[in-house]
XYZ file of C-alpha atoms in Angstrom:
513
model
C -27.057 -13.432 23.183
C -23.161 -12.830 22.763
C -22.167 -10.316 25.319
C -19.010 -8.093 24.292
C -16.778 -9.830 27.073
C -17.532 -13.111 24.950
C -16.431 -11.928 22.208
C -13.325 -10.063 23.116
C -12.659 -13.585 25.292
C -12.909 -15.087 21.399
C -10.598 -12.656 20.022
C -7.952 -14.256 17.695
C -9.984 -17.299 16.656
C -9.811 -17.970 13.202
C -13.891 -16.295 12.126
C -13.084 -17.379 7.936
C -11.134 -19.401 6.615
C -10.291 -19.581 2.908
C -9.053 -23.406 1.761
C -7.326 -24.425 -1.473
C -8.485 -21.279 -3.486
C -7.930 -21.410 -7.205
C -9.113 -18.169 -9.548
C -8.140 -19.402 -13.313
C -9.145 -16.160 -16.330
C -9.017 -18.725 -19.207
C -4.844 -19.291 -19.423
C -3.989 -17.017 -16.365
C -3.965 -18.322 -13.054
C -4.646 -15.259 -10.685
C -4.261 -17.370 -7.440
C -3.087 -21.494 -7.621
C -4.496 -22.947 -4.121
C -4.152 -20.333 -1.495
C -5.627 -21.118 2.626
C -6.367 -18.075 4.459
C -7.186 -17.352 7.829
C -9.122 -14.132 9.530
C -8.818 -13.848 12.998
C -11.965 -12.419 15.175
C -10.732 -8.621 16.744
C -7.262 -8.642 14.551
C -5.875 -6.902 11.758
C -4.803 -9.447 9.160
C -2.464 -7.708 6.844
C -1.840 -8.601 3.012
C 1.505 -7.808 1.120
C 2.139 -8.320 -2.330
C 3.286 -6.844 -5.597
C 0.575 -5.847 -8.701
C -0.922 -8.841 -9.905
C -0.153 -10.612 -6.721
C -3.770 -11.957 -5.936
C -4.211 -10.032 -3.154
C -7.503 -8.283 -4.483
C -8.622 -11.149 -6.431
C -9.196 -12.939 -3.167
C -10.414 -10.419 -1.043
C -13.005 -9.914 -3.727
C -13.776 -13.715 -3.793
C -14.184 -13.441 0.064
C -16.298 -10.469 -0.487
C -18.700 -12.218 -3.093
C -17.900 -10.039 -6.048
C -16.358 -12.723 -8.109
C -16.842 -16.803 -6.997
C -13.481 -18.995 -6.813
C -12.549 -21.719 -9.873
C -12.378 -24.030 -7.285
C -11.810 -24.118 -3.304
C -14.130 -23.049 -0.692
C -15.022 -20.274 2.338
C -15.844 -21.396 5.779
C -17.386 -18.740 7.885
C -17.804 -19.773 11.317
C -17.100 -23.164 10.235
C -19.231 -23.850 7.856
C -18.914 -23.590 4.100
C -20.581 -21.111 2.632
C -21.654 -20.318 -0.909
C -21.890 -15.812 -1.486
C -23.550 -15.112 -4.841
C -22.963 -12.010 -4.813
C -21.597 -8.982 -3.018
C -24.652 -8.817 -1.107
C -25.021 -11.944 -0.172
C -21.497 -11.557 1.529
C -22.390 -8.443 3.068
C -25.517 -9.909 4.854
C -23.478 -12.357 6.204
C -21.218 -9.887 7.890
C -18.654 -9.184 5.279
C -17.699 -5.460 3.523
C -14.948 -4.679 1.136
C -13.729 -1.355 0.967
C -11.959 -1.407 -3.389
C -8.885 -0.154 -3.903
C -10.733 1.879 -7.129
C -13.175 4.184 -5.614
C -16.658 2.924 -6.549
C -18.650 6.389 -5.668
C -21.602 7.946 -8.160
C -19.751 11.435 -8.454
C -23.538 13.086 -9.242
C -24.565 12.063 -6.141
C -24.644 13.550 -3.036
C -22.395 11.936 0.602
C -25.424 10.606 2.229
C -26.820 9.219 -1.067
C -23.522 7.062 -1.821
C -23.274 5.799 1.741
C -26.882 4.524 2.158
C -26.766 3.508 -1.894
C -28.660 0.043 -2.099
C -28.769 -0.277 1.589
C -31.785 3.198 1.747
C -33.075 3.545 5.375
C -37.091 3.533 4.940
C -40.126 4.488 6.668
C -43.577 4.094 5.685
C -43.599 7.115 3.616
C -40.338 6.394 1.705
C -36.398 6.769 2.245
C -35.807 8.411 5.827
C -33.570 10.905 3.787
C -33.542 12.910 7.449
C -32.190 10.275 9.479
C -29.974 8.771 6.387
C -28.128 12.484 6.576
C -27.813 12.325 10.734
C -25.938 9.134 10.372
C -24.046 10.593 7.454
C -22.975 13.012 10.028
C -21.982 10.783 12.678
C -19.687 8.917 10.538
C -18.155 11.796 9.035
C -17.510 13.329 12.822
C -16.212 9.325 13.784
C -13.902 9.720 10.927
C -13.031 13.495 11.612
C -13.736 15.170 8.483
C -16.341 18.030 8.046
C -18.271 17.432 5.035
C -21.910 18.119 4.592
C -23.801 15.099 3.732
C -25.742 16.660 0.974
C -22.198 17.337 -0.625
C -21.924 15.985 -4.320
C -19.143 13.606 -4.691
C -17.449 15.431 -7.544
C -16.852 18.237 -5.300
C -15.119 16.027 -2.960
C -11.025 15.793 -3.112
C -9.671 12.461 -3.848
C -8.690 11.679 -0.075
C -12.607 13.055 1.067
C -14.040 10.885 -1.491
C -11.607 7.812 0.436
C -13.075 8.844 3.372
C -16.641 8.363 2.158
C -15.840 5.404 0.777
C -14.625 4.120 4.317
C -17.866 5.319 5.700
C -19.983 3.568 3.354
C -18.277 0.093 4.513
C -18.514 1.264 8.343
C -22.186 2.389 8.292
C -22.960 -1.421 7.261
C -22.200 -2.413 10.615
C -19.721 -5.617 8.875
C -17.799 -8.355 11.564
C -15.452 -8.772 8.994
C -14.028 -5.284 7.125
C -11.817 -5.890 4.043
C -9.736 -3.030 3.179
C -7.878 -2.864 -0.276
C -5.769 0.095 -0.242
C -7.981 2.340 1.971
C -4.928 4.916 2.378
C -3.686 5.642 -0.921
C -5.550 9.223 -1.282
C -5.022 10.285 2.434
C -3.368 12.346 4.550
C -1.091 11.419 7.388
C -3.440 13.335 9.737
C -6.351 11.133 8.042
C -4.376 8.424 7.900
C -3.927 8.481 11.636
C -8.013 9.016 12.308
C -8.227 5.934 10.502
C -6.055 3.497 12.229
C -7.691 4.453 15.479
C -11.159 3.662 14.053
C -9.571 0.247 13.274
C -8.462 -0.016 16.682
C -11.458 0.490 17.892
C -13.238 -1.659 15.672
C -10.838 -4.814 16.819
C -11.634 -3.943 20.061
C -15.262 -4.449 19.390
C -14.692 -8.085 18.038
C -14.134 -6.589 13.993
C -12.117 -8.600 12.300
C -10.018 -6.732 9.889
C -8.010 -7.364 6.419
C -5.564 -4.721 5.044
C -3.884 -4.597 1.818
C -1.332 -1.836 1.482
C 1.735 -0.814 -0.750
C 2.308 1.926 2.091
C 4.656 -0.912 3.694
C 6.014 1.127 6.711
C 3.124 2.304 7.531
C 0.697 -0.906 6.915
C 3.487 -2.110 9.524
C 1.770 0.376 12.300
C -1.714 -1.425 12.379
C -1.119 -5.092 11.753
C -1.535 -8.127 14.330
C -0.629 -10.691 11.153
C 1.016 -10.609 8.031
C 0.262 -12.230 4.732
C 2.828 -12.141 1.810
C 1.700 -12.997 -1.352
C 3.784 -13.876 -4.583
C 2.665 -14.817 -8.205
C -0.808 -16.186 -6.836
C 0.304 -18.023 -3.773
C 0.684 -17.302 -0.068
C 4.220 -17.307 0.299
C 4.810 -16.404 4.048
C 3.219 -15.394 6.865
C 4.230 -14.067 10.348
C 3.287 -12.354 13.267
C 3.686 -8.527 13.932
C 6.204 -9.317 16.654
C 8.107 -11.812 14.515
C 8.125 -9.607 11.289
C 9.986 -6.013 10.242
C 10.159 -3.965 6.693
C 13.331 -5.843 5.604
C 11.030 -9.113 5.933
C 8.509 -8.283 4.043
C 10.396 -6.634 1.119
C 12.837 -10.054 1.258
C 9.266 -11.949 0.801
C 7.647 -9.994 -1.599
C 10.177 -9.406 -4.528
C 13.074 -11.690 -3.272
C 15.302 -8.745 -2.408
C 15.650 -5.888 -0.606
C 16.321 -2.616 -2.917
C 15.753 1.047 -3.336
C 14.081 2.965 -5.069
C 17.211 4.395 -6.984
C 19.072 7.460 -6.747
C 19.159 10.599 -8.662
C 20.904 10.324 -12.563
C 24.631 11.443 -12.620
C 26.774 12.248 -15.093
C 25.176 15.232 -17.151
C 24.625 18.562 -16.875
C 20.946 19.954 -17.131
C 20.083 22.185 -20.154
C 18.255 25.614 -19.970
C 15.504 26.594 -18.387
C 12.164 24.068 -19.563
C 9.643 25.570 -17.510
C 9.371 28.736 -15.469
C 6.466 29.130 -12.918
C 6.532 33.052 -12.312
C 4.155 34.638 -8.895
C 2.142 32.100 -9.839
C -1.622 32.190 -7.440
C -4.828 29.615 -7.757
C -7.823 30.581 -5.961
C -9.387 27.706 -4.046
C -12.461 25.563 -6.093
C -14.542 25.594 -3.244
C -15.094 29.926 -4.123
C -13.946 30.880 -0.673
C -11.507 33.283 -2.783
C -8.716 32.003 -0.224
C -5.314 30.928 -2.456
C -4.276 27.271 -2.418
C -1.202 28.030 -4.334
C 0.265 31.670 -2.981
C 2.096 33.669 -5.426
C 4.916 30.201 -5.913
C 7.607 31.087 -7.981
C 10.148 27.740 -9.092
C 12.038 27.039 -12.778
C 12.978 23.588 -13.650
C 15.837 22.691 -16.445
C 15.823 20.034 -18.982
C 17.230 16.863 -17.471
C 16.363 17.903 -13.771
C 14.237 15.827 -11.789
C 12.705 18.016 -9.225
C 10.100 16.712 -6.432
C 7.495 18.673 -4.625
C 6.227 17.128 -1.329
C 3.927 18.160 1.052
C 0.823 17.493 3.411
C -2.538 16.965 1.866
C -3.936 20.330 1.431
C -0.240 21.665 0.390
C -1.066 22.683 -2.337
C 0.501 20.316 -4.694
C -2.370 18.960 -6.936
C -3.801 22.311 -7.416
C -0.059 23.861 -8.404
C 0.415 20.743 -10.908
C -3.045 21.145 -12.558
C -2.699 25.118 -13.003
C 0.425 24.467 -14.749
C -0.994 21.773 -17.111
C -3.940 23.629 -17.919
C -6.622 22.025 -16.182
C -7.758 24.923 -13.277
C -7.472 28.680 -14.026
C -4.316 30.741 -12.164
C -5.627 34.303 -10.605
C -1.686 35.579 -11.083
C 1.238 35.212 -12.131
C 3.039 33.535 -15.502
C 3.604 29.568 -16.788
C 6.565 29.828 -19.154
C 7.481 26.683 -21.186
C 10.865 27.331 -23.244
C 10.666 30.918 -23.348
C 6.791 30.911 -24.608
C 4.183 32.136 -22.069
C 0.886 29.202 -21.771
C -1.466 32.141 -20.988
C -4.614 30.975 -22.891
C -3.592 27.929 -24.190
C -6.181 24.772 -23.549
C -4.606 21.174 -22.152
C -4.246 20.144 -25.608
C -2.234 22.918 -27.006
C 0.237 22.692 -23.896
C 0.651 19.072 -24.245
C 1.158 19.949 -28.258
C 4.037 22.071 -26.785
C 5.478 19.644 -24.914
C 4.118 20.454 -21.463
C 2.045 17.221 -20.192
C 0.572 15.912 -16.860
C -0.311 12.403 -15.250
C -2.957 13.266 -12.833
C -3.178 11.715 -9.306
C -6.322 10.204 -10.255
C -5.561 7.534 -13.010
C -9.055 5.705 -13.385
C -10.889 9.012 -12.923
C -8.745 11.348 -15.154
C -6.366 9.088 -16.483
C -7.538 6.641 -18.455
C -10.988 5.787 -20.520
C -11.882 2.486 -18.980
C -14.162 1.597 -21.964
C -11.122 1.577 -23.956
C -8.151 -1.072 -24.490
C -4.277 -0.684 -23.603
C -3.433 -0.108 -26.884
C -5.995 2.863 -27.669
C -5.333 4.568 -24.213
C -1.630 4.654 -25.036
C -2.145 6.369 -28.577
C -4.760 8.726 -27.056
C -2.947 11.683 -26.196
C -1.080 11.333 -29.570
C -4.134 10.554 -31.805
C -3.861 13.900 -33.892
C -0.241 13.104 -35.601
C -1.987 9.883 -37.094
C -4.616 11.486 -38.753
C -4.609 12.713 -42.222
C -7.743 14.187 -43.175
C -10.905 11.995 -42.074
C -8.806 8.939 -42.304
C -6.900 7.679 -39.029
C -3.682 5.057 -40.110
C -3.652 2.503 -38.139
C 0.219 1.156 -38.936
C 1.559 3.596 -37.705
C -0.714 4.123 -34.334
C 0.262 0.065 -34.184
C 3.900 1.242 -34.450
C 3.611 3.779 -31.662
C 1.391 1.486 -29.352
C 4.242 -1.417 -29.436
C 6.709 1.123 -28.927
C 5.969 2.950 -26.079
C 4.676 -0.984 -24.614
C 8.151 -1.880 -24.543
C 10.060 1.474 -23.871
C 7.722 1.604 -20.250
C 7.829 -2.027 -19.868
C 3.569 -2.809 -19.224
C 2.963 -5.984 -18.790
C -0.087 -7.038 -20.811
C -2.138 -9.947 -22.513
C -1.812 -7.432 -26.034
C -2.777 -4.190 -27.215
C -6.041 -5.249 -27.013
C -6.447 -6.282 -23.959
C -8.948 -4.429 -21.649
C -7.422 -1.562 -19.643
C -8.771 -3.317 -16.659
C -7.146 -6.512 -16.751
C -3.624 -5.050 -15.719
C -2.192 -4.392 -12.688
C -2.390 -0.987 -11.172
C 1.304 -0.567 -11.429
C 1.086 -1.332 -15.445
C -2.294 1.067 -15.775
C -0.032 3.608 -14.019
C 2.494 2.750 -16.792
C 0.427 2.947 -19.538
C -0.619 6.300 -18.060
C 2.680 7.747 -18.101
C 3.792 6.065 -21.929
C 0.803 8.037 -22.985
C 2.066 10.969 -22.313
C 5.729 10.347 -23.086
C 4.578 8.855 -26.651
C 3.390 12.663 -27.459
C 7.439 13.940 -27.281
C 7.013 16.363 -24.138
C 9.541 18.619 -23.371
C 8.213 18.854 -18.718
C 6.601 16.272 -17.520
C 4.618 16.653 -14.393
C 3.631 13.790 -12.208
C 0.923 13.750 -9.530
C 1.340 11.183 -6.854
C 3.030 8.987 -9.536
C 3.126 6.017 -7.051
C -0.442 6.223 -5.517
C -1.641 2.070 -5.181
C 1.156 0.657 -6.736
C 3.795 -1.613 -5.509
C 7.833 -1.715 -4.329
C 8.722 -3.410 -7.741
C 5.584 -1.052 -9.574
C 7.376 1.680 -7.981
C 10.749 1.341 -8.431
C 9.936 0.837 -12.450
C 8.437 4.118 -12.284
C 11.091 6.005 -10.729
C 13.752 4.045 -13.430
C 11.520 5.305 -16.113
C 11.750 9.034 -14.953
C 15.063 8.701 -14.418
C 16.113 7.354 -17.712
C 13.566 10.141 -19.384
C 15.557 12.948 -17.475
C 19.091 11.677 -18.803
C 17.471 12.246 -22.412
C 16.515 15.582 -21.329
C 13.008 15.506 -19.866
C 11.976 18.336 -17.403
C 10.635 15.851 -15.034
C 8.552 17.386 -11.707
C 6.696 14.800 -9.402
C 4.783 15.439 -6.426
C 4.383 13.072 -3.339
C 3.665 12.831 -0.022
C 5.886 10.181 1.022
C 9.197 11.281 2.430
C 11.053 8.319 1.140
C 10.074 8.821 -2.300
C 12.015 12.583 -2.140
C 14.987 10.925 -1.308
C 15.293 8.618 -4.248
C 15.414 10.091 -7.946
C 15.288 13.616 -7.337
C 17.785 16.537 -7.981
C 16.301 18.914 -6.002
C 13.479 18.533 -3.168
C 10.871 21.597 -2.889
C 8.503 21.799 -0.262
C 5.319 22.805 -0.071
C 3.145 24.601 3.062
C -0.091 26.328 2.443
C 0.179 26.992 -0.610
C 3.753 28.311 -0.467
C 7.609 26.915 -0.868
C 8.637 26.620 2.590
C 11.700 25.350 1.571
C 14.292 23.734 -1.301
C 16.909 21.000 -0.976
C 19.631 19.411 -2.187
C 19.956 15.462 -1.941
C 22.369 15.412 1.172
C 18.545 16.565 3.176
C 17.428 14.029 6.098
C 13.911 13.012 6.100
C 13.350 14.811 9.159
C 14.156 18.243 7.721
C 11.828 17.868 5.119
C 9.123 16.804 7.524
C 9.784 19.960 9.558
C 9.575 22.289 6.549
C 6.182 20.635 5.521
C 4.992 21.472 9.132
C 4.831 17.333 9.699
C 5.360 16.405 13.203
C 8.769 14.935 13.558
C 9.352 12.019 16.040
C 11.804 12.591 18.803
């Protein structure tokens, strides 16, 4: 029997090994000969832009999809997984950067899915819900195990997602973007779990676009680069300038605000504006918030998870009732109008959730881009399909996705170019306020940076563009004007000469000293 000083003794050896790893989808070549190492107790960090290869081999070490050529050694010996499985009896869990969760079922239900704890009478449902609990306590977050997923937040359903990879007890933990709905208080829970999972002998990999703070947690680097492993270093050896210099050849930001013009009048007026929280506690999530926004302003809204950010975005758009207050779009008040008549009128949101609420996965590129617009090619019964085709190819090329076709399967791009496609969409219908939800959430540097260009170039043609993050840098690139928000309220506004620590303060954020 291995005793836990053996295999903290052991810690650093190489556990898996990946060598000469080829993944061909007929012409494309997602990764050309990669060799990659997983060290016992260590987090083994993976960097890379959209379409990198970073999740196509994490899933080929995870048994979802087998390599074109090239083979695993685990422990040294090859191995052969047939399926996901197969990989996780053998020690190894992946964690998907797209939440995998059956929303109609309950916490406890998703964790223990395929995996059911039995007794001789049937699924231990009791015992199944007491380890719900204990994960949900390791990973500091109250939520009932008989919860339904779809009444989850994004960053709870995250969290259930990481508990559903702990509670299968893995030696090796592959994590593909585990942070992109959480908080930086959940974030935090997190990376001491990790900690102490290295220090039990877990062997961890960690693929994140959050570069700084992927930076906190990592005992080795990976870069990747067009398919191949292009560098690799140390934690002590490596810094942000380093990775950024590896992964897209240069080291830029993520622009600055648009110059040069003067914003128009008024494009959307939010008035005393109150939503009442979903969960029916009759508490407010957004407090009586007041803010306008011109035509050609770029205006961000950060805050902590729980800010109320989301919930101010979607009561604007149309998607959850306000209890107060007006929505004004050009002088005409929204009161009563449905999504589609707002985004008629030229008010339209991308939602922080792209696969969920996004974009129709059965669907191709080309039909998710004309979907928002679908009415102004339809005359009578009969839809025509030139000029959809014109539109499509259009809005392809004015928001630069990078794709096979129109054609092509939504799923085959990139997460950068499905957030792209996301955001044509809505351009293609001619809005007058565009309102962005964690535009950046799981995409790349380069992803991101295209993003921000886009808005930016959308805002010098007049577009009312408002964007909420939670990442202080991202405030501090396009924006005009910075608004932050605390429980529910504006705690404060800025102008671009604002440090990052001020707007951490406002937010309530804990500010380093």
């Amino acid at each position: 029997m291995t005793t836990s000083s053996q295999i903290l003794s052991a810690a650093g050896e190489v556990i898996l090994s990946a060598r000469d790893i080829v993944k061909s989808y007929g012409g494309v070549h997602a990764l050309k000969g990669v060799n990659f190492d997983i060290h016992r107790g260590k987090v083994t960090t993976l960097f890379g832009e959209n379409g990198a290869g970073k999740s196509t081999l994490m899933k080929i070490l995870a048994g979802v999809v087998p390599p074109t050529s090239g083979h695993i050694e685990l422990d040294g010996r090859r191995v052969v997984f047939s399926s996901s499985n197969d990989a996780r009896d053998q020690g190894i869990s992946i964690i998907h950067q797209e939440l995998s969760l059956a929303p109609n079922l309950s916490v406890r239900d998703n964790i223990f899915m395929g995996r059911e704890l039995r007794r001789a009478t049937g699924v231990d449902f009791a015992e199944e819900a007491r380890q719900a609990r204990v994960l949900m306590a390791d990973l500091e977050e109250e939520i009932d195990p008989l919860t339904l997923i779809q009444d989850l937040r994004l960053g709870q359903q995250q969290v259930v997602e990481i508990a559903r990879a702990l509670s299968a007890e893995s030696r090796i933990l592959i994590m593909d973007e585990p942070t992109s709905a959480l908080s930086a208080s959940e974030v935090e829970v997190l990376f001491r779990v990790i900690r102490d999972l290295t220090s039990r002998g877990v062997s961890i990999v960690y693929i994140s676009h959050h570069l700084e703070e992927a930076l906190q947690i990592t005992d080795y680097a990976v870069v990747f680069r067009d398919g191949r492993l292009t560098a690799t270093g140390e934690a002590k050896d490596i810094d942000l300038a380093w990775i950024v210099r590896n992964m897209v050849g240069e080291n830029f930001d993520l622009g600055s605000p648009p110059t040069g013009y003067k914003f128009g009048e008024i494009g959307l007026s939010i008035h005393d504006v109150s939503v009442a929280d979903a969960s029916g506690s009759g508490q407010p999530v957004v407090d009586h918030l007041s803010l306008d926004v011109r035509a050609g302003e770029i205006v961000c809204i950060y805050g902590l998870m729980g800010a109320g950010r989301t919930e101010l975005l979607e009561a604007v758009a149309g998607r959850v009732p306000t209890t107060g207050g007006k929505i004004v779009l050009e002088g005409q008040d929204m009161a009563g109008l449905s999504i589609a008549e707002r985004i008629a009128r030229g008010l339209v949101l991308v939602p922080e959730d792209r696969q969920r609420d996004g974009l129709v996965q059965t669907m191709n590129v080309g039909d998710n881009l004309s979907l928002a617009s679908i009415a102004s090619f339809v005359k009578g019964f009969l839809l025509s399909f030139p000029r959809e085709r014109v539109l499509v190819e259009e809005s392809i090329r004015n928001v630069h996705v990078k794709t096979a076709g129109t054609s092509a399967p939504i799923g085959s791009l990139s997460g950068g170019n499905q957030q792209k496609v996301v955001i044509g969409k809505m351009l293609a219908t001619g809005p007058k306020v565009i309102l962005l939800d964690e535009p950046s959430r799981g995409i790349d540097i380069g992803a991101k940076a295209e993003v921000f260009r886009l808005l930016s170039e959308s805002a010098k043609q007049g577009l009312a563009v408002v964007f909420s993050t939670s990442e202080v840098a991202e405030c501090l690139s396009i924006a005009h004007r910075i608004v932050v928000m605390r429980r529910g309220k504006i705690s404060a506004e800025f102008s671009t000469d604002v440090t990052k620590d001020q707007i951490m303060a406002a937010s309530g954020e804990a500010v380093a000293v």
